Short mmCIF file of C-alpha atoms and ligand atoms in Angstrom, two decimals:
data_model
loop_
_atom_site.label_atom_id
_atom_site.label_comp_id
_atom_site.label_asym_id
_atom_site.label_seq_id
_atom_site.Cartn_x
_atom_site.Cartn_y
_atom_site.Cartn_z
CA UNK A 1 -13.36 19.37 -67.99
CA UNK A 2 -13.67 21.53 -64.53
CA UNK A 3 -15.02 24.80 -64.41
CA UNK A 4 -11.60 25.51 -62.77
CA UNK A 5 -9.77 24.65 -66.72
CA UNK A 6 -9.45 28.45 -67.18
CA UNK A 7 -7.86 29.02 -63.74
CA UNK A 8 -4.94 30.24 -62.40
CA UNK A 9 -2.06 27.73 -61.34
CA UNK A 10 -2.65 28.37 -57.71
CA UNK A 11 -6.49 28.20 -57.77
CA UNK A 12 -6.53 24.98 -59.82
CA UNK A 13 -4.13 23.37 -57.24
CA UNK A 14 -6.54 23.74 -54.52
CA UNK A 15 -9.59 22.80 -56.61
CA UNK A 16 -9.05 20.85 -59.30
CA UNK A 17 -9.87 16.93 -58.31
CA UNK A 18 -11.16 17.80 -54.99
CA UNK A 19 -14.87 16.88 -56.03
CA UNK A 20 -15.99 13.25 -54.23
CA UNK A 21 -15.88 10.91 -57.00
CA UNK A 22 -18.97 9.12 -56.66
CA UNK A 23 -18.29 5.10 -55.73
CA UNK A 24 -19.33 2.45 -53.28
CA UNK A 25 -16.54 1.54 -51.11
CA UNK A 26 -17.46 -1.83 -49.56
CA UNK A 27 -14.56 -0.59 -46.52
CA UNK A 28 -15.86 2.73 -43.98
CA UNK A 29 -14.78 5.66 -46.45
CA UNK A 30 -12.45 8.00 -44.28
CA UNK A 31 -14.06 11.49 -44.04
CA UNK A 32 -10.69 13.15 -43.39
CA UNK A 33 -11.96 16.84 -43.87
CA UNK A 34 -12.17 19.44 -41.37
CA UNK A 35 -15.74 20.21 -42.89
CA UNK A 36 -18.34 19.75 -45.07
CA UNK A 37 -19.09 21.52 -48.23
CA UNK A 38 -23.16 23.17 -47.41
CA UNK A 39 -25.76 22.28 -50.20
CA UNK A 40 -26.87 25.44 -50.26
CA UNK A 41 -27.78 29.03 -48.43
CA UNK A 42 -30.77 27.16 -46.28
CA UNK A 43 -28.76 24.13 -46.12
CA UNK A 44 -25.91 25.77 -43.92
CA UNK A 45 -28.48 27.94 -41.76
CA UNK A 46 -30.14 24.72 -41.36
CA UNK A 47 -27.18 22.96 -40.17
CA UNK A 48 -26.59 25.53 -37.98
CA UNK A 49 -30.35 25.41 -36.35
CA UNK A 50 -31.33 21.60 -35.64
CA UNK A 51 -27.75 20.16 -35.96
CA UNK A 52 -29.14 18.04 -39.29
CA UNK A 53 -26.21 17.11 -41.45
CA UNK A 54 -22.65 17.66 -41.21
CA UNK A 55 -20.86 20.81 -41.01
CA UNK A 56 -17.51 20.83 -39.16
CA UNK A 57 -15.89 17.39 -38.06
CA UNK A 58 -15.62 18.53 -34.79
CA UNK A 59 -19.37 18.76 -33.99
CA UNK A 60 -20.20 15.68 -36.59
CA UNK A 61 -18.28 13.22 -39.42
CA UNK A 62 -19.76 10.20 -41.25
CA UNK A 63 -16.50 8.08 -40.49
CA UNK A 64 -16.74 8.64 -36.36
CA UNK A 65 -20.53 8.48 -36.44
CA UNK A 66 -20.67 4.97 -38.48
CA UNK A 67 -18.04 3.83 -35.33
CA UNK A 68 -20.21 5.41 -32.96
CA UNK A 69 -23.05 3.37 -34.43
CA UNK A 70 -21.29 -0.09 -34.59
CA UNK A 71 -20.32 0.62 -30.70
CA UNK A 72 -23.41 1.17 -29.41
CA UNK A 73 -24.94 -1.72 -30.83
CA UNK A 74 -22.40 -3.87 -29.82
CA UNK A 75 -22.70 -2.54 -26.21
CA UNK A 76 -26.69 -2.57 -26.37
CA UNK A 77 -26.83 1.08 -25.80
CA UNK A 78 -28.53 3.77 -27.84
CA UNK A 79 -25.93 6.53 -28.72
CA UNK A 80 -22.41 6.78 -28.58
CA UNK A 81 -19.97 9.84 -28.77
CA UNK A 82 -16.16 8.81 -29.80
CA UNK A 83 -13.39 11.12 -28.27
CA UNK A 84 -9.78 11.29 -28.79
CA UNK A 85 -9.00 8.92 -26.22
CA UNK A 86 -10.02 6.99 -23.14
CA UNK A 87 -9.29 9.58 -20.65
CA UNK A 88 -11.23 12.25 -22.87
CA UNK A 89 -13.73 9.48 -22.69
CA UNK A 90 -14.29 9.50 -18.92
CA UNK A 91 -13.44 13.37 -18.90
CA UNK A 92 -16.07 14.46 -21.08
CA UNK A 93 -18.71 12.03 -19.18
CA UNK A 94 -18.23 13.22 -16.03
CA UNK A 95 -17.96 16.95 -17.04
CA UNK A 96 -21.32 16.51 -18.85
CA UNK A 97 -22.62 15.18 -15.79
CA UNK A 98 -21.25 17.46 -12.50
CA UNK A 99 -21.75 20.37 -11.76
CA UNK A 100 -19.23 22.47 -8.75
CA UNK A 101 -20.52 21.39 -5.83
CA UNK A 102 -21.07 17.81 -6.83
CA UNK A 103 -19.84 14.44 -5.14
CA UNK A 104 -19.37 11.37 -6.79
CA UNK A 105 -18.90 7.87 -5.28
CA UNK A 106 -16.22 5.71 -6.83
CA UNK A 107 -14.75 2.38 -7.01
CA UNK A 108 -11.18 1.99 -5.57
CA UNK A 109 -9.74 0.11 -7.97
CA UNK A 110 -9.66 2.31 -11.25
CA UNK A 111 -6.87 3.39 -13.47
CA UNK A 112 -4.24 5.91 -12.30
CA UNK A 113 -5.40 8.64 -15.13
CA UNK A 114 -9.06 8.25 -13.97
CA UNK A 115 -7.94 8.94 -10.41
CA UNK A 116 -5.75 11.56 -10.99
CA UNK A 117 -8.63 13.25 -13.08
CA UNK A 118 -10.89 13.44 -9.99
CA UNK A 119 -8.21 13.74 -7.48
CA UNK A 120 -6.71 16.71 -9.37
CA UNK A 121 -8.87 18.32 -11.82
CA UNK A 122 -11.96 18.29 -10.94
CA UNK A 123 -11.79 18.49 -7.01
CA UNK A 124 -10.38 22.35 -8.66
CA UNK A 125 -14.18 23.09 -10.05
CA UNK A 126 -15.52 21.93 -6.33
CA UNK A 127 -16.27 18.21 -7.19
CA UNK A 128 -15.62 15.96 -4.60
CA UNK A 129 -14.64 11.88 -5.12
CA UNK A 130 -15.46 9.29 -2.26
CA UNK A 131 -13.77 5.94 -3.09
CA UNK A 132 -15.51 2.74 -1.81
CA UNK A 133 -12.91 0.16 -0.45
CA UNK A 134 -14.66 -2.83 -0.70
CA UNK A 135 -16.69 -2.58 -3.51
CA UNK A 136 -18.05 -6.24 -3.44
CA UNK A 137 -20.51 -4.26 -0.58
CA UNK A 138 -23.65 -2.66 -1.67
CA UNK A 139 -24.17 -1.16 1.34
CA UNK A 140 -20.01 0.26 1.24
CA UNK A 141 -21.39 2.11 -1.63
CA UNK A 142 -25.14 3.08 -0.05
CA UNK A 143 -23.08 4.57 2.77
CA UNK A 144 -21.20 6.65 0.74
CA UNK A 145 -23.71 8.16 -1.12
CA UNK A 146 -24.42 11.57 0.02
CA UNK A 147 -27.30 14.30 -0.81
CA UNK A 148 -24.56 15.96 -3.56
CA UNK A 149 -23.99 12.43 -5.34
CA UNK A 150 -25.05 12.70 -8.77
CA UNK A 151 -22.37 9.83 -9.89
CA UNK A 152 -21.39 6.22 -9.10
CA UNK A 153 -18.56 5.10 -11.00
CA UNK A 154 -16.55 1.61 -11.31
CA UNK A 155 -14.38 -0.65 -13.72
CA UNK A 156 -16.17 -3.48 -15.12
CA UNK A 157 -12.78 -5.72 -14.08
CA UNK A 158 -10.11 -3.77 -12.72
CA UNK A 159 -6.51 -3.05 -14.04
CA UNK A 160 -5.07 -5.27 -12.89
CA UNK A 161 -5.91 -6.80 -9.42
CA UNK A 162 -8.83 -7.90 -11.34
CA UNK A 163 -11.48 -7.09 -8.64
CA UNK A 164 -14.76 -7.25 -10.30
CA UNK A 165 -18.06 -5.51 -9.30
CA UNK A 166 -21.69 -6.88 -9.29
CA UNK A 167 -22.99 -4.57 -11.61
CA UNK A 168 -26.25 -5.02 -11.33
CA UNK A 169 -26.34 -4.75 -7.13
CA UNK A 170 -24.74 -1.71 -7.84
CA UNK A 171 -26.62 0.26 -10.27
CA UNK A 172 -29.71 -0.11 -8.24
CA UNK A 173 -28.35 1.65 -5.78
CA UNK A 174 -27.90 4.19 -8.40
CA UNK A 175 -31.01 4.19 -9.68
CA UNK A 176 -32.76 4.31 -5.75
CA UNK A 177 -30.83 7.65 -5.64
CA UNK A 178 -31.99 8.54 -9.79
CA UNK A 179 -28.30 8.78 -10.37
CA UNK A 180 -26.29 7.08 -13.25
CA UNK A 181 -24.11 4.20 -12.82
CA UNK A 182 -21.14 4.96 -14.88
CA UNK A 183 -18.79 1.90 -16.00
CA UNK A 184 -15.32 2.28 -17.34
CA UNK A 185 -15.40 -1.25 -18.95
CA UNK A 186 -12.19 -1.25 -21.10
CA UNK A 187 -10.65 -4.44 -20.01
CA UNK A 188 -13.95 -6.76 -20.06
CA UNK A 189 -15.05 -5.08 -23.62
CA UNK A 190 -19.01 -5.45 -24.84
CA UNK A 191 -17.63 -9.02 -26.09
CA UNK A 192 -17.33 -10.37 -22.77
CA UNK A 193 -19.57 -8.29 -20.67
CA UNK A 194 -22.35 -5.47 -21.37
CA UNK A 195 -22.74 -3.31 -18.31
CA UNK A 196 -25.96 -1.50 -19.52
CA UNK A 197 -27.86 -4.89 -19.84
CA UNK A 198 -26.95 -5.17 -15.91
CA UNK A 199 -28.48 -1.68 -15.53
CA UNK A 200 -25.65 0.88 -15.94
CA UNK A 201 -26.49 3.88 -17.58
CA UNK A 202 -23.45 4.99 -19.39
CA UNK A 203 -20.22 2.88 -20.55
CA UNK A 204 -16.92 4.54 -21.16
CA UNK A 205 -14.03 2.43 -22.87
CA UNK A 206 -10.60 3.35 -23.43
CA UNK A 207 -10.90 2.34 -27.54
CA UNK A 208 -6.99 2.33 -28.20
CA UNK A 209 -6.68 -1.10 -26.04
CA UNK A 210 -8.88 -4.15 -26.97
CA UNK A 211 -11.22 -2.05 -29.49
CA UNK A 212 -8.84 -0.80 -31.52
CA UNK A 213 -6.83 -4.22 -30.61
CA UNK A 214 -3.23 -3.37 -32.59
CA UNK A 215 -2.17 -0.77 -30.54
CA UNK A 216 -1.68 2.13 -33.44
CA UNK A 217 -4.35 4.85 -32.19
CA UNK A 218 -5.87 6.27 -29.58
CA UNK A 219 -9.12 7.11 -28.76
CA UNK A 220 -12.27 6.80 -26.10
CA UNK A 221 -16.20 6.09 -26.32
CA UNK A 222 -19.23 7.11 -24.21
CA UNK A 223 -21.59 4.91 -24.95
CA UNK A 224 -25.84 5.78 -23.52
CA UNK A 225 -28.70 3.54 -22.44
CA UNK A 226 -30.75 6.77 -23.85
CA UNK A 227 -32.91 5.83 -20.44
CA UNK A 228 -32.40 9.27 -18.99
CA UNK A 229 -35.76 9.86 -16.86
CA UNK A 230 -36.72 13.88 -16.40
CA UNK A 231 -39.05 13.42 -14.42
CA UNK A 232 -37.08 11.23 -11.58
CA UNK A 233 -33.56 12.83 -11.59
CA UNK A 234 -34.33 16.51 -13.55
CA UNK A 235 -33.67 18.20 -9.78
CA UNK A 236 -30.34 16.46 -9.84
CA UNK A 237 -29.34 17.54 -13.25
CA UNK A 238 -30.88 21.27 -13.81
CA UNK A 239 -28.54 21.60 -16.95
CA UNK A 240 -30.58 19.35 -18.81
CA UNK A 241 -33.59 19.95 -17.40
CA UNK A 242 -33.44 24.19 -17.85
CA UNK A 243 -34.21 25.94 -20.76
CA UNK A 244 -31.16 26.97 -23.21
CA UNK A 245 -29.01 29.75 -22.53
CA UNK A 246 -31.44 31.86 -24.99
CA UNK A 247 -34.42 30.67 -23.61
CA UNK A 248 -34.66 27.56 -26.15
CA UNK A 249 -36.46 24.14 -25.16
CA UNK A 250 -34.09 22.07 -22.35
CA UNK A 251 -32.36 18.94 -23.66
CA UNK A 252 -34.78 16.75 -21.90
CA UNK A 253 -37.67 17.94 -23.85
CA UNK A 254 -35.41 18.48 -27.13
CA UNK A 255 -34.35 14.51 -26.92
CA UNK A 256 -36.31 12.82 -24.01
CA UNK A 257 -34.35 9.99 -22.38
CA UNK A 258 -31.33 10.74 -24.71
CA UNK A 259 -30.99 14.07 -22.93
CA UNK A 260 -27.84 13.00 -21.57
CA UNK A 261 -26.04 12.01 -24.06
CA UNK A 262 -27.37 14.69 -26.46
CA UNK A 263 -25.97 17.24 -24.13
CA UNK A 264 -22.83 15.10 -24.03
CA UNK A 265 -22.48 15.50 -27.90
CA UNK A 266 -23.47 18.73 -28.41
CA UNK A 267 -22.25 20.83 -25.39
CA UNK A 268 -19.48 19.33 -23.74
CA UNK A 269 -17.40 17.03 -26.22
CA UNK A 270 -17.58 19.83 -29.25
CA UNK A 271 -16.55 22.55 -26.37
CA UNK A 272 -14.14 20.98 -24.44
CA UNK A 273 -13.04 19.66 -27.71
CA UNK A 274 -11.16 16.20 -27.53
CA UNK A 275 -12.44 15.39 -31.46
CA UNK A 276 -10.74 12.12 -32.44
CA UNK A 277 -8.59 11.70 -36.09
CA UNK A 278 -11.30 10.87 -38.50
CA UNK A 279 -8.54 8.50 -39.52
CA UNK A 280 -8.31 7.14 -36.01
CA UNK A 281 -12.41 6.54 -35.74
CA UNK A 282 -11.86 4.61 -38.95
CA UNK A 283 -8.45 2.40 -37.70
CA UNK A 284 -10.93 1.65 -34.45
CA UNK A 285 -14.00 0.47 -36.80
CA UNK A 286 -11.76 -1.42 -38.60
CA UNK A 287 -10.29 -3.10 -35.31
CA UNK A 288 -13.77 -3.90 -33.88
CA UNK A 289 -14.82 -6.02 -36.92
CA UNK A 290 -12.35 -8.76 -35.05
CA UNK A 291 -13.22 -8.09 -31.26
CA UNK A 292 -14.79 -11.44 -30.86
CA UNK A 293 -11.94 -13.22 -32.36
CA UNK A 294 -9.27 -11.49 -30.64
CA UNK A 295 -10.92 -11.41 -27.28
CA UNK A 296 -11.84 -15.09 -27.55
CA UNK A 297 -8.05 -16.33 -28.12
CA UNK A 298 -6.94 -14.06 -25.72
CA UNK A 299 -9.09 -14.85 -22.87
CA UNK A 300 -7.99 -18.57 -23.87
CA UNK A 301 -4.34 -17.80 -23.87
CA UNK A 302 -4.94 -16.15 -20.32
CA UNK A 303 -6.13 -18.54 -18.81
CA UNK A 304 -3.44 -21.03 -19.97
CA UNK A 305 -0.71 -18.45 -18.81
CA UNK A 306 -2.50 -17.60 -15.36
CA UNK A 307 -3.00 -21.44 -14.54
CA UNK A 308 0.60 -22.28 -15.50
CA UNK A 309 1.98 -19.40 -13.53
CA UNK A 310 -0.05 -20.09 -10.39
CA UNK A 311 1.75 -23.47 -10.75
CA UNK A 312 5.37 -22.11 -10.62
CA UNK A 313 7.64 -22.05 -7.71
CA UNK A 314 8.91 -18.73 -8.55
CA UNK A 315 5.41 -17.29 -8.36
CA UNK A 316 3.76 -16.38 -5.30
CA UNK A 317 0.08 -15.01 -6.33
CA UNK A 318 -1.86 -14.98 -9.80
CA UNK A 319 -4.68 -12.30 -10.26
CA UNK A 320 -6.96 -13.63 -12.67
CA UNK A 321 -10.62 -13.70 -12.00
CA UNK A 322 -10.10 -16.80 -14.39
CA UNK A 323 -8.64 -18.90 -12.02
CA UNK A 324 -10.61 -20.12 -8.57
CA UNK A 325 -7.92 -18.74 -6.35
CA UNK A 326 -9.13 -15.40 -7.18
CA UNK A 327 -11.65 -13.69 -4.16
CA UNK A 328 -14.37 -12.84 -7.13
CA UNK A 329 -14.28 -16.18 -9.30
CA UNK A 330 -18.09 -17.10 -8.27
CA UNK A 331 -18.80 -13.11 -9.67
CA UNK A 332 -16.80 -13.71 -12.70
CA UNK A 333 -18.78 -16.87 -13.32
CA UNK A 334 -22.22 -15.04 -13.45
CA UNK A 335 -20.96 -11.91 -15.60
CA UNK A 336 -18.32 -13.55 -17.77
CA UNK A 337 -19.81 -16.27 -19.65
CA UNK A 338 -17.48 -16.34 -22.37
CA UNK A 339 -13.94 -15.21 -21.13
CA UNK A 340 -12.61 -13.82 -18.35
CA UNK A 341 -10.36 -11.09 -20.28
CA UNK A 342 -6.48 -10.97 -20.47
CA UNK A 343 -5.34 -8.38 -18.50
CA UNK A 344 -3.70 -9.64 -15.09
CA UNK A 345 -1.37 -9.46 -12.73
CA UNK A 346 0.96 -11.94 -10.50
CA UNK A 347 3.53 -11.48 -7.86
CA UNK A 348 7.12 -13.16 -7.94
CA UNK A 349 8.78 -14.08 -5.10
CA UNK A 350 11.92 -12.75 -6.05
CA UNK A 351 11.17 -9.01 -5.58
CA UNK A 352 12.51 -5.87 -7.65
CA UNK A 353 15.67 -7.70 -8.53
CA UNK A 354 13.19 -10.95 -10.02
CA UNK A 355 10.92 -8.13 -11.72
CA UNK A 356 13.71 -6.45 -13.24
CA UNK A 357 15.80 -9.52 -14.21
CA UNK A 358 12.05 -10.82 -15.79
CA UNK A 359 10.76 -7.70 -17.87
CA UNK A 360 14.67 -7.60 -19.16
CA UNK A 361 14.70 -11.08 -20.84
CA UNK A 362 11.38 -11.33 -22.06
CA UNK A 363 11.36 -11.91 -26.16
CA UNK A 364 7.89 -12.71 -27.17
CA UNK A 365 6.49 -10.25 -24.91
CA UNK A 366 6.75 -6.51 -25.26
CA UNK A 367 7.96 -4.30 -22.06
CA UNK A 368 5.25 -1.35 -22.41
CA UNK A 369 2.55 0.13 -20.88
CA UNK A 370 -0.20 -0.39 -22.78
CA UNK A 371 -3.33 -3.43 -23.01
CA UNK A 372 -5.77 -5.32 -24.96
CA UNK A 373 -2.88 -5.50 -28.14
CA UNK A 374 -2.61 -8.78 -30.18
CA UNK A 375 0.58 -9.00 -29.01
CA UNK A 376 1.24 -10.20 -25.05
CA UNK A 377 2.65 -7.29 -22.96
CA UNK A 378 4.56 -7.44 -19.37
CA UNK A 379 4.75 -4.03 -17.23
CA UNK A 380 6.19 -3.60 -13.86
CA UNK A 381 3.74 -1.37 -11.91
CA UNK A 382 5.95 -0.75 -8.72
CA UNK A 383 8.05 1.56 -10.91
CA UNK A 384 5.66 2.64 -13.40
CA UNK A 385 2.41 3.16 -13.47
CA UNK A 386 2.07 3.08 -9.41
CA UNK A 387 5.45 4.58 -8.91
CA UNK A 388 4.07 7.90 -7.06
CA UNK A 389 1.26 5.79 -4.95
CA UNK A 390 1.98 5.68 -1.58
CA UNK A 391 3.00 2.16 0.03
CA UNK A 392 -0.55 2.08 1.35
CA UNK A 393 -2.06 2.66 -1.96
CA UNK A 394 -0.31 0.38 -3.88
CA UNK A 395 -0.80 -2.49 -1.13
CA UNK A 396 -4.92 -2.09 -1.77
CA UNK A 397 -3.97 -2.47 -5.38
CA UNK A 398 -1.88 -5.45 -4.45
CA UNK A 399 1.20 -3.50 -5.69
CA UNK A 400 4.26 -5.47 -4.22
CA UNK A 401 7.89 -5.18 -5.35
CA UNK A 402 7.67 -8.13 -7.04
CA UNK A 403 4.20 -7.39 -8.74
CA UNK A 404 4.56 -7.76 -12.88
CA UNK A 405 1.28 -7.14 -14.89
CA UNK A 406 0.48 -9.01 -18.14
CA UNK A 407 -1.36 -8.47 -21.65
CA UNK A 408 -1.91 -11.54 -23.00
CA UNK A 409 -2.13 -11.74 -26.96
CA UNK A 410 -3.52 -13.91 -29.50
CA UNK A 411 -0.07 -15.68 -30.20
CA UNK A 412 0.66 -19.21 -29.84
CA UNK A 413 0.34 -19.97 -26.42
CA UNK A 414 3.30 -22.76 -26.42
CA UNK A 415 5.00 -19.49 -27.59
CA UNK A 416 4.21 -17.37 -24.67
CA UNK A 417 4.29 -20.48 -22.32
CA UNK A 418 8.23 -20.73 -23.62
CA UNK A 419 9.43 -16.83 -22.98
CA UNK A 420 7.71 -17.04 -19.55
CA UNK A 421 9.67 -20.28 -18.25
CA UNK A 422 13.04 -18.35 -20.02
CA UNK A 423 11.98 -15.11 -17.95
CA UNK A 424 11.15 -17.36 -14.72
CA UNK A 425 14.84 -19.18 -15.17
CA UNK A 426 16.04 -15.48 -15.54
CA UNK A 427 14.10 -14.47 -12.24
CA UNK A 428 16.32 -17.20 -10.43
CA UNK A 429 19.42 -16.63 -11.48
CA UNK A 430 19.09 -12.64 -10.77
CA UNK A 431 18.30 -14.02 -7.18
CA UNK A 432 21.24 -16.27 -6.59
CA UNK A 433 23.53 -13.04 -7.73
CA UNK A 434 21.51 -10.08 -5.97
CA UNK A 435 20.37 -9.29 -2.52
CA UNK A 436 17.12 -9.62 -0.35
CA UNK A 437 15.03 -6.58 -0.58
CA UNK A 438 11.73 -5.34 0.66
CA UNK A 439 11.54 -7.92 3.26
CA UNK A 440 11.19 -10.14 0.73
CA UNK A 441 14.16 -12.81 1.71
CA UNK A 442 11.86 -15.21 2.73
CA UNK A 443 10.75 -15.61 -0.49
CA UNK A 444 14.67 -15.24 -1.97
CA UNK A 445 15.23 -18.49 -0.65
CA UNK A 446 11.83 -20.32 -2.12
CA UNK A 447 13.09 -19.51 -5.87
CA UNK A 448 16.70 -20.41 -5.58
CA UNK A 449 15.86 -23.97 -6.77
CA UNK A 450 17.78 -26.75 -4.18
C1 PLP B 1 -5.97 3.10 -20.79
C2 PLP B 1 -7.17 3.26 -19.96
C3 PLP B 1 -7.83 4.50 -19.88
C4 PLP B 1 -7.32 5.73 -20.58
O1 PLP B 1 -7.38 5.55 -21.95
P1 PLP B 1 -6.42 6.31 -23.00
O2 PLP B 1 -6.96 5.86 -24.30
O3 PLP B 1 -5.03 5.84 -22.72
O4 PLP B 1 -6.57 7.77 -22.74
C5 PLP B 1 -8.97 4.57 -19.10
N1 PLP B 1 -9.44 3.49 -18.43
C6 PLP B 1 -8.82 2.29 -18.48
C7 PLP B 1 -9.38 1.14 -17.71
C8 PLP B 1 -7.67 2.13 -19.25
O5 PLP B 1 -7.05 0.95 -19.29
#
């Protein structure tokens, strides 16, 4: 049947069968090739000139482009670029945006991996990070903008003190200074809250929490407004201004306001290489086809959880921009019209001793670090993720001993409601038998019940 019939054993093994068998999947077919068989001599030289087709997955695939697609839209943005994870994500934006020399102005109150990326790696190429304190102030953020600042960056709502920015005050600061606003907006998702319709001009998610919702990948998006203006900001970004290395047209005039992004795709991600699993592109496709369902029940479970636990006597504080206790309620009113997320933390009295005793008799939740699963998650950030923050740090991030922080899933809330009161009764017990720590005696005494 093949022209391979005549073949040796070892040639047909390689060839025989591996022709696409022509068919209409009504699922996202998984491209999982390295490359891409060329039509023809002019076909590959082709390729190779205007980018047109695919060639090698790492510089294009029709499984991660029809995610990239589907992501955009649902964040109203133009193009999108899929990485191999959320930290390649904000990696790969901010390398295709700074240059050595460069500053960029960011919120406080981002995730550890995000700070330790600026703090670490690229203060090493001579790019400098200002972080705004109080980033409810526009003018906190004019002030720190300086003649080098060719970023502002932020968290939609932040992990996990839930401090929420007004977007749109923000990126017109950005945009008096012709700079992008760049928003990390992983734990809001484009379900509950699109930061380029508030004027941001780039959105980075980490895609293995709520987009890929089950927690079995990884991966990362950069997702553009394709609003890139040449003419305003070109001086601030000479790379995509200048003509090519061998004297070709710049990216600006190749792809107009999608300069950005087009230099994102075709310089920086395919060089620095983070190229996400074909298979993982597809698992995160798959996962967004429920977003709105998932994020609606979990923002409902949250809320439930967050108001019961703000009513408990072992609890001391709730974080949840849900509830009106928190300092940016009125904020999440405006921006969060259908949900306030599920990602929170609260503070129990008890201390270490209550954490530990809590995160060791949970059943329905999962002890992990990790977010925006179906199933609820409790991590202790004092020993975890903020362990190696100093006591300063960690008190901006309302890190306290006794500070737990939550996932909540799509299960049945009486479920959740049920392991939280057996973890609570836990909390009190562990306090009877241990010993006042952290200064925290004061509150001891509040949980042992009379
Ligand atoms: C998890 C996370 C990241 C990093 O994403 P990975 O997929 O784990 O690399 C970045 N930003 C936020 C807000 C996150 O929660």
């Amino acid at each position: 049947m093949s022209v391979f019939g005549e073949d040796g054993f070892s040639t047909r093994q390689v060839h025989v069968g591996a022709d696409a068998i022509d068919a209409s999947p009504r699922a996202l077919p998984i491209h999982l090739t390295a490359g891409f068989r060329f039509g023809d001599f002019d076909g590959a030289a082709n390729h190779f000139g205007t980018g047109d087709g695919f060639g090698y997955t790492r510089t294009g695939n029709p499984t991660i482009e029809a995610v990239e697609r589907k992501l955009a839209s649902l964040e109203s943005g133009v193009q999108a670029q899929l990485v191999a994870s959320g930290q390649a994500a904000v990696a790969i934006t901010l390398l295709g945006l700074l240059s050595a020399g460069d500053h960029l102005v960011v919120s406080n109150h981002i995730y550890e991996g995000t700070r330790g990326f600026l703090l670490d790696s690229l203060s090493r190429f001579g790019i400098t990070t200002d972080f705004v304190g109080d980033i409810d102030d526009p003018d906190a953020w004019r002030r720190a903008i300086r003649p080098t600042t060719r970023v502002l960056f932020t968290e939609s709502i932040a992990n996990a003190r839930n401090d929420l920015v007004d977007i749109a005050a923000i990126a017109a600061i950005a945009d008096e200074h012709g700079i992008p606003l760049v928003v990390d907006n992983t734990l809001a998702t484009p379900y509950l809250l699109r930061p380029l319709e508030h004027g941001a001009a780039i959105v980075v998610h980490s895609a293995s929490k709520f987009l890929a919702g089950q927690g079995s990948v990884l991966g990362g998006v950069i997702i553009d407004d394709g609003r890139f203006d040449a003419e305003r900001s070109g001086a601030l970004f000479p790379h995509l201004v200048a003509r090519t290395r061998t004297g070709g047209p710049s990216f600006a005039e190749q792809h107009g306001g999608l300069a950005r992004i087009a230099y994102i795709r075709e310089s920086v991600a395919p060089r620095f290489g983070p190229t996400i699993s074909p298979l993982n592109a597809f698992f995160i496709g798959q996962g967004v086809e429920t977003l709105s369902l998932r994020v609606r029940q979990q923002s409902a479970n949250a809320l439930e959880v967050a108001r019961w636990l703000e009513a408990r006597p072992e609890v001391a504080s709730v974080d949840y921009i849900g509830l009106p206790s928190h300092r940016d309620h009125a904020l999440a009113e405006r921006y969060l019209p259908r949900g306030n997320g599920s990602v929170f933390q609260f503070t129990l009295r008890g201390g270490l001793e209550a954490a530990r005793a809590f995160v060791e008799s949970v059943r329905v939740f999962t002890h992990m670090t990790h977010l925006g699963d179906v199933r609820s998650l409790v991590l202790h950030p004092g020993t975890t993720s903020h362990a190696f923050r100093t006591d300063d740090e960690k008190d901006l991030q309302g890190v306290q001993p006794g500070t737990l922080r939550v996932s909540i899933g799509i299960e049945d809330l009486d479920d959740l409601l049920q392991d939280l009161d057996s973890a609570l009764r836990a909390t009190a017990a562990a306090a009877i038998g241990g010993s006042p720590i952290d200064g925290q005696a004061e509150g001891l005494t509040d949980t042992v019940p009379a």
